[in-house]
């Protein structure tokens, strides 16, 4: 069974295009508005959607996403609404929907049950920022059982052995962390990003590689796309939504994926 | 039974591990390798022991407190391991000096630390001054307000104190912020974590640095009194002073182990920090352990009059000892702790930290469960100077 996420990369590659992955936090500012925002992103240039589960202790996130997820939790976001949102988005658009979540919410929900409910809702898989392959036994099993994608991270300090492992075990793509740091806009993309992508390529796993962390402008997306299969944008979408609502969000999606 | 003392991570039963972003793995591997090499290196051991002898003031003494013990329901002898007499006023210096030496060995020039009450922040700032390291301490904004004097101490020692305004603005969020800093600056920065929580190798390494407490105490009890205590008592927030005392005794099956968590407003309320009593296993700050959380796995805020125990997580080795039944963990309310703080002050002339007062109150409560004439060794983990403002307000001493 092929991955829907990998199929998008494949199709884009066949037509000489790169893949844009866009993040939006669930339940922000309300569940319905986050669903509407996600759908609008997919209709206007985002190839693969990354829906973020708000979590009390998001250690990989910078101020913009932290603040949004704090608001989402304060507004009453519940974990089970993740599946409602995934269902609503996948019914409206064809883009695959990955859920980005810290590990404890999945652990408490039950790894197998989370996988089962995500599959039933039409979700494509998980991106797990604080779950390294070494600790992922239950998730490897559940994602195999339910044919879900799993995205592990490779960073500038990962050893070749660890990049190989992340590439072997990821399904969909490998998340190449561009820089040593947390989410949020940066003025320049680290030269390290190129190195991480090259490292993934050198594993000969045929794995797709998308670069994330710090990417916020169309120029940066173009720069990354020179060597990677795609780019991941998060905080820039949240900021656009904060400053100009759906309209600015749509403009941002269009500007980040001019080929759309 | 295998030797419990030999457990050295990354897992303690089902607890522990490394639930952190991939960006930190290389730093954790480097730390683990550096620590393992240092542990086997007599030069390192000598260097640390000399620092403790000439700077910390080790070995710390044992004081028997009969006037305090007479307030227990039954006849017991109570002994205090005086970590309050260490330089900087608590046990925290044991770990900080060890990790500062490792920082030098790794060639790093900057340390970051989290702090709740300020004890670990002050100890870290002290070590940074001693070793010429840059030091940034993350402290929840709420805690910078309730521990203003410790903020001044850290600044005087040359550290930068960053008030953390995210989340609940307490210790838990200070750790999040320190982790974010570490992810971004891992090439020149060591995260000097202050308790036996966090990803491997921290729980094992921090325990080892604090195990000097129990190693000394065990030998001192045998040499000075000719017996081992029947029970040990220590307060548990993250659990560093407790594991430091317990470790040497883990395989002495006749020695009962008691950890006392902060019950805040009381064990029948939801305002407490009694993680091992009311928490469930989950993942927080890089390790699987008991933690206070809701059904969605969101961390729940803890409450305690003691900033140092006000933490919704606990070290994984404690979770393991609880499930094994080797140690018992109970709750002590704010009121019980403050009563014990005043009692020790008035009966023995020793003002303990509010954290430590939880262990004192607990010892008085368990006395009736022990055989007549039993002995209890308490880790007097810190002195109360830092808590004078809280105590003065609590007892109305400034009217």
XYZ file of C-alpha atoms in Angstrom:
659
model
C 0.000 0.000 0.000
C 1.573 3.262 -1.082
C 1.557 6.340 1.021
C -0.778 9.105 -0.096
C 1.831 11.600 1.039
C 4.588 9.909 -0.949
C 2.244 9.824 -3.953
C 1.920 13.631 -3.843
C 5.726 13.996 -3.888
C 5.832 11.498 -6.741
C 3.183 13.276 -8.799
C 4.789 16.665 -8.245
C 8.172 15.284 -9.212
C 6.719 13.837 -12.412
C 5.464 17.282 -13.395
C 8.671 19.035 -12.358
C 7.196 20.596 -9.241
C 8.132 20.719 -5.607
C 5.848 20.034 -2.672
C 4.594 22.601 -0.162
C 3.664 21.380 3.294
C 1.694 23.818 5.430
C 1.053 23.764 9.168
C -1.927 25.111 11.055
C -2.793 24.609 14.738
C -5.988 22.749 15.534
C -8.618 24.614 17.511
C -7.121 28.007 16.732
C -8.844 30.330 17.239
C -11.758 27.863 17.339
C -12.099 24.351 15.953
C -14.311 25.418 13.037
C -12.086 28.356 12.122
C -9.022 26.118 12.138
C -10.823 23.679 9.827
C -11.804 26.524 7.482
C -8.248 27.837 7.517
C -6.813 24.405 6.751
C -9.184 23.880 3.845
C -8.358 27.317 2.444
C -4.645 26.519 2.634
C -5.139 23.280 0.691
C -7.265 25.006 -1.942
C -4.611 27.633 -2.543
C -1.262 25.966 -2.841
C -0.598 23.714 0.122
C -0.027 20.177 -1.187
C 0.125 18.395 2.155
C -1.475 19.657 5.325
C 0.062 19.418 8.767
C -2.494 19.891 11.543
C -0.885 20.639 14.901
C -2.334 19.252 18.137
C -2.169 21.946 20.838
C -0.054 20.725 23.751
C 0.803 22.205 27.130
C 4.578 21.771 26.773
C 5.599 22.309 23.133
C 9.397 22.358 23.417
C 10.056 22.454 19.668
C 7.841 25.475 19.058
C 8.696 29.144 18.980
C 6.597 32.029 20.318
C 4.094 32.289 17.439
C 2.928 28.677 17.513
C 3.204 28.486 21.319
C 0.879 31.443 21.723
C -1.620 30.054 19.213
C -1.759 26.665 20.893
C -2.090 28.225 24.349
C -5.113 30.115 22.985
C -6.531 26.928 21.450
C -6.292 25.084 24.768
C -7.753 28.020 26.658
C -10.635 28.039 24.159
C -11.344 24.436 25.148
C -9.655 22.297 22.485
C -10.028 18.571 23.219
C -7.831 15.874 21.712
C -10.757 13.910 20.234
C -11.605 16.973 18.097
C -8.442 16.173 16.142
C -10.342 13.402 14.400
C -13.374 15.612 13.705
C -11.091 18.176 12.086
C -9.182 15.605 10.039
C -12.472 14.183 8.787
C -13.867 17.611 7.885
C -10.727 18.596 5.987
C -10.280 15.332 4.111
C -13.924 15.390 3.050
C -13.473 18.887 1.621
C -10.099 18.634 -0.113
C -7.902 15.932 -1.593
C -4.660 16.965 0.094
C -3.366 14.371 2.543
C -3.611 15.408 6.188
C -0.795 14.645 8.601
C -1.186 15.325 12.289
C 1.777 16.957 14.058
C 1.704 15.978 17.707
C 3.916 15.747 20.754
C 3.927 12.233 22.084
C 2.129 12.369 25.425
C -1.355 13.096 24.042
C -1.063 10.021 21.783
C 0.272 7.936 24.653
C -2.649 8.877 26.885
C -5.239 8.333 24.138
C -3.665 4.953 23.423
C -1.240 4.563 20.518
C -3.246 1.850 18.772
C -6.574 3.616 19.292
C -5.125 6.909 18.055
C -3.895 5.175 14.901
C -7.223 3.469 14.387
C -9.260 6.659 14.873
C -6.894 8.691 12.697
C -7.214 6.160 9.908
C -10.994 6.100 10.240
C -11.081 9.899 10.003
C -9.110 9.791 6.758
C -5.809 11.009 8.201
C -2.540 10.169 6.452
C -0.245 9.801 9.445
C 1.780 11.577 12.117
C 4.728 13.914 12.434
C 6.224 13.354 15.884
C 8.676 16.082 16.977
C 9.568 14.544 20.331
C 9.414 10.871 19.413
C 12.698 9.572 18.041
C 12.741 6.217 16.215
C 14.531 4.653 19.209
C 11.424 5.156 21.393
C 8.832 4.577 18.690
C 8.225 0.828 18.929
C 4.476 1.065 19.584
C 4.006 3.685 16.903
C 5.972 1.717 14.298
C 3.682 -1.220 14.961
C 0.446 0.783 14.930
C 1.364 2.781 11.834
C 2.151 -0.457 10.000
C -1.091 -2.037 11.118
C -3.179 0.944 9.973
C -1.079 1.897 6.933
C -0.335 5.349 8.265
C 2.606 7.540 7.339
C 5.172 8.393 9.957
C 7.543 11.305 9.649
C 10.731 11.324 11.695
C 13.196 14.186 11.851
C 16.792 14.455 10.676
C 18.875 17.369 11.951
C 22.256 18.972 11.274
C 23.706 17.116 14.271
C 22.214 13.700 13.514
C 24.898 11.115 12.839
C 24.839 9.305 9.466
C 23.548 6.224 11.312
C 20.664 8.183 12.770
C 19.794 9.802 9.428
C 19.789 6.320 7.892
C 17.465 5.079 10.602
C 15.084 8.036 10.234
C 15.085 7.507 6.458
C 14.492 3.784 6.731
C 11.650 4.161 9.190
C 9.900 7.259 7.854
C 7.044 6.834 5.428
C 5.891 9.778 3.317
C 8.966 11.911 3.771
C 11.807 12.754 6.118
C 11.539 16.088 7.918
C 14.915 17.750 7.424
C 15.444 20.247 10.236
C 17.115 23.240 8.601
C 18.722 24.739 11.628
C 19.477 24.105 15.258
C 16.484 25.739 16.857
C 12.748 25.837 17.299
C 9.925 26.829 14.933
C 9.623 30.439 13.823
C 10.724 32.698 11.011
C 14.436 33.197 10.313
C 15.941 35.716 7.960
C 18.271 33.146 6.413
C 18.042 29.434 5.911
C 21.021 27.685 7.340
C 23.499 26.095 4.964
C 23.067 23.061 7.183
C 19.725 22.333 5.526
C 21.520 21.385 2.318
C 23.777 19.067 4.279
C 20.882 17.294 5.973
C 19.099 16.749 2.671
C 22.310 15.420 1.101
C 22.705 13.088 4.045
C 19.190 11.700 3.551
C 19.873 11.304 -0.184
C 23.067 9.415 0.546
C 21.116 6.736 2.388
C 19.706 5.611 -0.985
C 16.395 4.862 0.658
C 14.555 6.780 -2.071
C 13.030 8.827 0.706
C 11.439 12.230 0.018
C 12.967 15.079 1.980
C 11.202 18.267 2.968
C 12.959 21.063 4.791
C 11.351 22.792 7.749
C 11.988 25.175 10.673
C 12.473 28.863 9.934
C 11.006 28.991 6.413
C 8.584 31.870 5.967
C 9.018 33.495 2.541
C 8.549 32.525 -1.090
C 12.249 33.150 -1.731
C 13.204 30.747 1.035
C 10.870 28.103 -0.351
C 12.475 28.500 -3.791
C 15.934 28.297 -2.254
C 15.108 25.088 -0.383
C 13.429 23.594 -3.431
C 16.695 23.841 -5.339
C 17.934 20.815 -3.431
C 15.011 19.337 -1.462
C 11.725 17.741 -2.525
C 9.675 20.259 -0.653
C 9.399 22.886 2.054
C 7.476 22.995 5.320
C 5.990 26.288 6.490
C 4.286 26.809 9.844
C 4.638 30.025 11.813
C 4.311 32.167 8.670
C 0.800 30.802 8.082
C -0.179 31.427 11.680
C 1.127 34.988 11.540
C -0.636 35.637 8.239
C -3.904 34.421 9.720
C -3.389 36.562 12.804
C -2.746 39.699 10.826
C -5.261 39.325 8.005
C -7.518 36.349 8.591
C -8.434 33.883 5.836
C -7.692 36.372 3.106
C -4.059 36.867 4.074
C -3.696 33.143 4.762
C -4.805 32.409 1.200
C -2.434 35.046 -0.195
C 0.427 33.493 1.762
C -0.359 30.010 0.474
C -0.452 31.294 -3.100
C 2.772 33.223 -2.720
C 4.592 30.230 -1.276
C 3.514 27.935 -4.092
C 3.464 29.997 -7.299
C 3.142 26.824 -9.400
C -0.227 26.042 -7.967
C 16.255 -9.861 43.978
C 18.804 -8.200 41.740
C 20.681 -5.203 43.038
C 18.484 -2.133 42.692
C 21.551 0.047 43.111
C 22.914 -1.146 39.781
C 20.088 0.299 37.684
C 21.736 2.892 35.491
C 19.201 3.775 32.808
C 18.193 4.643 30.202
C 15.197 2.786 31.611
C 14.101 2.096 35.145
C 11.539 -0.587 34.468
C 9.105 1.043 32.058
C 10.217 4.554 33.041
C 12.887 6.882 31.684
C 14.095 6.954 28.093
C 14.631 9.853 25.742
C 11.475 11.561 24.533
C 13.147 14.626 23.077
C 13.564 16.254 19.675
C 16.157 14.615 17.442
C 18.142 17.888 17.622
C 19.180 17.042 21.191
C 20.282 13.457 20.655
C 23.862 14.247 19.713
C 24.271 16.422 22.810
C 22.809 13.703 25.027
C 25.114 11.119 23.454
C 28.090 13.406 23.984
C 27.083 14.009 27.592
C 26.607 10.312 28.224
C 29.974 9.430 26.706
C 31.745 12.221 28.602
C 30.092 11.179 31.836
C 30.879 7.478 31.386
C 34.528 8.323 30.685
C 34.690 10.661 33.686
C 33.088 8.096 35.968
C 35.859 5.655 35.145
C 38.575 8.300 35.403
C 40.249 8.566 38.836
C 41.386 12.106 37.995
C 37.801 13.252 37.609
C 36.700 11.501 40.785
C 39.596 13.052 42.694
C 38.896 16.499 41.281
C 35.229 16.311 42.291
C 36.011 14.915 45.749
C 38.554 17.699 46.334
C 36.023 20.331 45.285
C 33.540 18.862 47.718
C 36.127 18.829 50.515
C 37.500 22.317 49.929
C 34.529 24.189 48.478
C 31.227 22.439 49.269
C 32.262 21.555 52.795
C 31.786 17.790 52.570
C 31.316 15.498 54.287
C 28.176 17.033 55.739
C 27.558 16.055 59.339
C 24.785 14.049 60.935
C 22.877 15.667 63.776
C 20.559 13.760 66.108
C 17.505 15.822 67.075
C 15.939 14.358 70.257
C 13.878 17.425 71.199
C 12.263 17.390 67.761
C 11.817 13.599 67.896
C 9.969 13.848 71.198
C 7.056 15.383 69.263
C 6.443 12.145 67.349
C 3.497 9.973 68.454
C 5.806 7.151 69.469
C 9.350 6.830 70.679
C 11.825 7.262 67.819
C 15.310 8.563 67.270
C 15.637 11.079 64.447
C 18.864 11.925 62.629
C 19.418 14.692 60.083
C 21.859 14.486 57.206
C 22.878 18.119 57.091
C 22.923 19.035 53.403
C 21.762 22.486 54.519
C 25.325 23.142 55.648
C 26.738 22.776 52.148
C 27.984 25.863 50.364
C 24.966 27.612 48.762
C 22.695 26.082 51.381
C 21.346 22.906 49.870
C 22.181 19.556 48.295
C 21.966 21.090 44.806
C 25.685 21.923 44.760
C 26.606 18.189 44.634
C 25.181 17.835 41.143
C 26.109 21.270 39.911
C 29.841 20.859 40.556
C 29.828 17.461 38.858
C 28.094 18.780 35.758
C 30.239 21.924 35.693
C 33.336 19.726 35.525
C 31.743 17.771 32.683
C 30.944 21.041 30.892
C 34.659 21.892 30.933
C 35.507 18.410 29.693
C 33.120 18.826 26.763
C 34.781 22.127 25.905
C 31.537 24.048 26.308
C 31.589 27.617 27.581
C 27.993 28.302 28.504
C 25.590 26.659 30.926
C 21.861 27.109 31.141
C 19.703 26.001 34.039
C 16.099 26.028 35.180
C 15.101 26.925 38.672
C 11.945 26.978 40.746
C 12.757 28.149 44.249
C 16.126 29.402 43.103
C 18.316 26.867 44.924
C 19.475 25.171 41.753
C 19.794 28.495 39.951
C 21.973 29.880 42.717
C 24.085 26.715 42.788
C 24.483 26.869 38.980
C 25.407 30.558 39.060
C 27.929 29.749 41.784
C 29.583 26.995 39.754
C 29.602 29.230 36.670
C 31.426 31.909 38.652
C 33.885 29.352 39.999
C 34.654 27.865 36.584
C 34.383 31.022 34.487
C 31.375 29.875 32.488
C 28.610 32.017 31.034
C 25.362 31.234 32.856
C 21.722 31.808 31.949
C 19.025 30.754 34.403
C 15.434 30.314 33.282
C 12.921 31.002 36.012
C 9.149 31.219 35.754
C 7.958 34.788 36.059
C 5.764 33.790 39.000
C 8.810 32.368 40.790
C 10.990 35.417 40.086
C 8.390 37.373 41.999
C 8.060 35.012 44.973
C 11.846 34.422 45.163
C 13.120 37.929 44.373
C 16.061 37.627 46.754
C 17.382 34.560 44.960
C 17.134 36.411 41.654
C 19.377 39.069 43.174
C 21.803 36.390 44.400
C 22.095 34.866 40.940
C 22.643 38.272 39.360
C 25.283 39.146 41.942
C 27.065 35.919 41.010
C 27.134 37.081 37.401
C 24.323 35.010 35.923
C 21.625 36.270 33.619
C 18.137 35.448 34.923
C 15.444 35.138 32.258
C 11.862 35.363 33.553
C 9.748 32.832 31.637
C 6.370 34.207 30.626
C 5.041 31.223 28.669
C 2.555 28.626 29.911
C 1.991 28.589 33.664
C 5.132 30.736 34.195
C 6.593 28.325 36.783
C 9.266 25.607 36.955
C 7.707 23.406 34.263
C 7.795 26.260 31.757
C 11.301 27.255 32.812
C 12.382 23.721 31.799
C 10.584 24.073 28.441
C 12.379 27.346 27.799
C 15.752 25.889 28.796
C 15.142 22.978 26.398
C 14.343 25.450 23.599
C 17.544 27.360 24.315
C 19.500 24.100 24.326
C 18.054 22.989 20.969
C 19.303 26.267 19.460
C 22.692 26.526 21.201
C 23.740 22.966 21.752
C 27.173 23.450 20.151
C 28.544 25.644 22.956
C 25.964 25.131 25.704
C 25.415 22.505 28.374
C 21.987 22.239 29.943
C 22.753 21.835 33.624
C 19.506 20.142 34.608
C 18.896 20.342 38.328
C 16.959 17.213 39.131
C 16.756 13.484 38.406
C 14.193 14.011 35.638
C 14.709 14.672 31.934
C 16.089 12.439 29.192
C 18.827 9.863 29.741
C 21.542 10.299 30.993
C 20.259 13.034 33.346
C 18.283 10.854 35.802
C 21.213 8.480 36.243
C 23.966 11.085 36.214
C 22.268 13.527 38.589
C 21.490 10.632 40.930
C 25.110 9.539 40.878
C 26.307 13.049 41.752
C 23.865 13.167 44.675
C 24.529 9.625 45.841
C 27.384 11.073 47.899
C 24.640 12.000 50.387
C 23.576 8.420 51.072
C 27.081 6.986 50.745
C 28.346 9.331 53.441
C 25.281 8.930 55.633
C 25.362 5.147 55.512
C 29.010 5.047 56.577
C 28.451 7.737 59.212
C 25.520 5.886 60.777
C 27.557 2.704 61.023
C 30.693 4.450 62.308
C 29.084 6.878 64.747
C 26.057 4.920 65.928
C 26.777 1.348 64.968
C 23.543 0.692 63.102
C 21.644 1.577 59.967
C 18.455 3.600 60.332
C 15.142 1.737 60.146
C 13.716 4.334 57.795
C 14.812 7.152 55.516
C 12.729 10.235 54.847
C 13.149 12.869 52.159
C 11.001 15.351 50.288
C 10.265 14.690 46.617
C 9.677 17.286 43.938
C 11.728 16.133 40.968
C 13.344 13.818 43.500
C 17.064 14.626 43.508
C 17.728 14.855 47.241
C 15.557 11.818 47.933
C 17.295 9.591 45.414
C 20.656 10.942 46.629
C 19.871 9.682 50.116
C 18.046 6.495 49.092
C 20.509 5.162 46.561
C 23.127 3.792 48.946
C 20.371 2.022 50.889
C 18.322 0.578 48.015
C 19.553 -2.952 48.666
C 19.391 -2.689 52.475
C 16.023 -4.368 52.640
C 15.618 -3.613 56.351
C 15.744 0.097 55.674
C 12.308 1.467 54.730
C 12.230 4.365 52.256
C 9.712 7.190 52.487
C 9.374 10.052 50.034
C 7.133 12.988 50.885
C 5.462 14.955 48.138
C 3.808 18.329 48.446
C 0.088 17.889 49.118
C -0.450 21.662 48.860
C -3.923 22.460 50.161
C -4.387 18.785 51.082
C -4.612 15.281 49.633
C -8.397 15.655 49.393
C -8.096 18.732 47.158
C -6.919 19.150 43.573
C -4.361 21.802 44.538
C -1.257 19.734 45.181
C 2.009 18.530 43.636
C 1.652 14.868 44.684
C 2.676 13.404 41.351
C 3.388 9.851 42.535
C 0.153 9.729 44.511
C -2.219 11.191 41.968
C -0.392 11.210 38.645
C -0.376 8.689 35.805
C 2.563 7.500 33.705
C 3.211 9.765 30.747
C 5.955 11.647 28.952
C 7.102 15.048 30.194
C 10.416 16.840 29.724
C 12.050 13.944 27.962
C 11.265 10.951 30.158
C 8.425 8.561 30.796
C 7.382 8.823 34.427
C 4.410 9.590 36.630
C 3.053 13.067 35.954
C 0.040 15.210 36.707
C -2.039 15.371 33.542
C -5.571 15.455 32.245
C -7.225 12.779 30.099
C -5.815 14.390 26.932
C -2.252 14.163 28.239
C -2.006 17.907 28.853
C 0.163 18.656 31.863
C -1.833 19.877 34.843
C -0.448 22.651 37.021
C 0.803 21.702 40.452
C 0.409 23.695 43.656
C 2.606 23.962 46.710
C 3.766 26.613 49.129
C 7.226 25.325 48.321
C 8.446 26.513 44.918
C 11.005 23.688 44.844
C 8.351 20.959 45.067
C 5.886 22.738 42.783
C 6.446 20.460 39.789
C 3.942 18.195 37.984
C 6.551 15.558 37.104
C 9.007 13.355 38.988
C 12.205 11.472 38.201
C 11.718 8.076 36.508
C 13.668 6.125 39.123
C 11.143 7.188 41.766
C 8.297 5.982 39.554
C 10.078 2.648 39.321
C 10.724 2.417 43.083
C 7.059 3.229 43.704
C 5.794 0.521 41.351
C 8.275 -1.975 42.795
C 7.009 -1.113 46.254
C 10.585 -0.444 47.393
C 9.767 3.131 48.404
C 6.548 4.639 49.669
C 5.443 8.100 48.659
C 3.020 10.128 50.712
C 1.685 13.662 50.751
C 2.348 16.435 53.253
C 0.192 19.550 53.126
C 1.441 23.131 53.208
C 0.137 23.472 56.760
C 1.812 20.280 58.003
C 5.108 21.329 56.420
C 5.009 24.809 57.928
C 4.241 23.368 61.379
C 7.275 21.104 61.088
C 9.430 23.990 59.901
C 8.570 25.958 63.010
C 8.922 22.935 65.265
C 12.465 22.115 64.135
C 13.413 25.789 64.427
C 12.143 25.985 68.002
C 13.246 22.608 69.299
C 16.642 22.331 67.640
C 17.664 25.790 66.407
C 17.733 24.632 62.797
C 15.592 26.469 60.239
C 14.961 24.134 57.307
C 13.864 24.973 53.772
C 10.120 24.619 53.218
C 10.844 21.751 50.803
C 12.757 19.917 53.526
C 10.021 20.610 56.075
C 7.808 18.167 54.145
C 10.242 15.366 55.045
C 10.327 16.502 58.683
C 6.544 16.455 58.957
C 6.477 13.084 57.227
C 8.990 11.572 59.627
C 6.847 12.529 62.597
C 3.837 10.892 60.937
C 5.512 7.572 60.094
C 7.002 7.186 63.566
C 3.929 5.385 64.845
C 4.208 2.797 62.062
C 7.747 1.852 63.072
C 8.829 -0.393 65.909
C 9.374 1.323 69.291
C 12.757 2.981 69.481
C 13.187 2.927 65.704
C 15.531 5.362 64.033
C 14.715 7.660 61.107
C 17.320 9.396 59.000
C 16.023 12.528 57.256
C 17.761 14.311 54.435
C 17.865 17.904 55.649
C 18.225 18.973 52.043
C 18.259 22.749 52.426
C 18.298 25.632 54.840
C 15.416 28.015 55.253
C 17.049 31.399 54.710
C 15.563 31.686 51.231
C 12.091 31.056 52.670
C 12.091 33.719 55.346
C 9.735 35.977 53.443
C 7.212 33.180 52.892
C 7.560 31.994 56.493
C 7.288 35.512 57.894
C 4.076 36.063 55.970
C 2.716 32.630 56.865
C 3.332 33.006 60.597
C 2.562 36.746 60.666
C 6.013 37.657 61.978
C 6.321 41.038 60.297
C 3.333 42.773 61.868
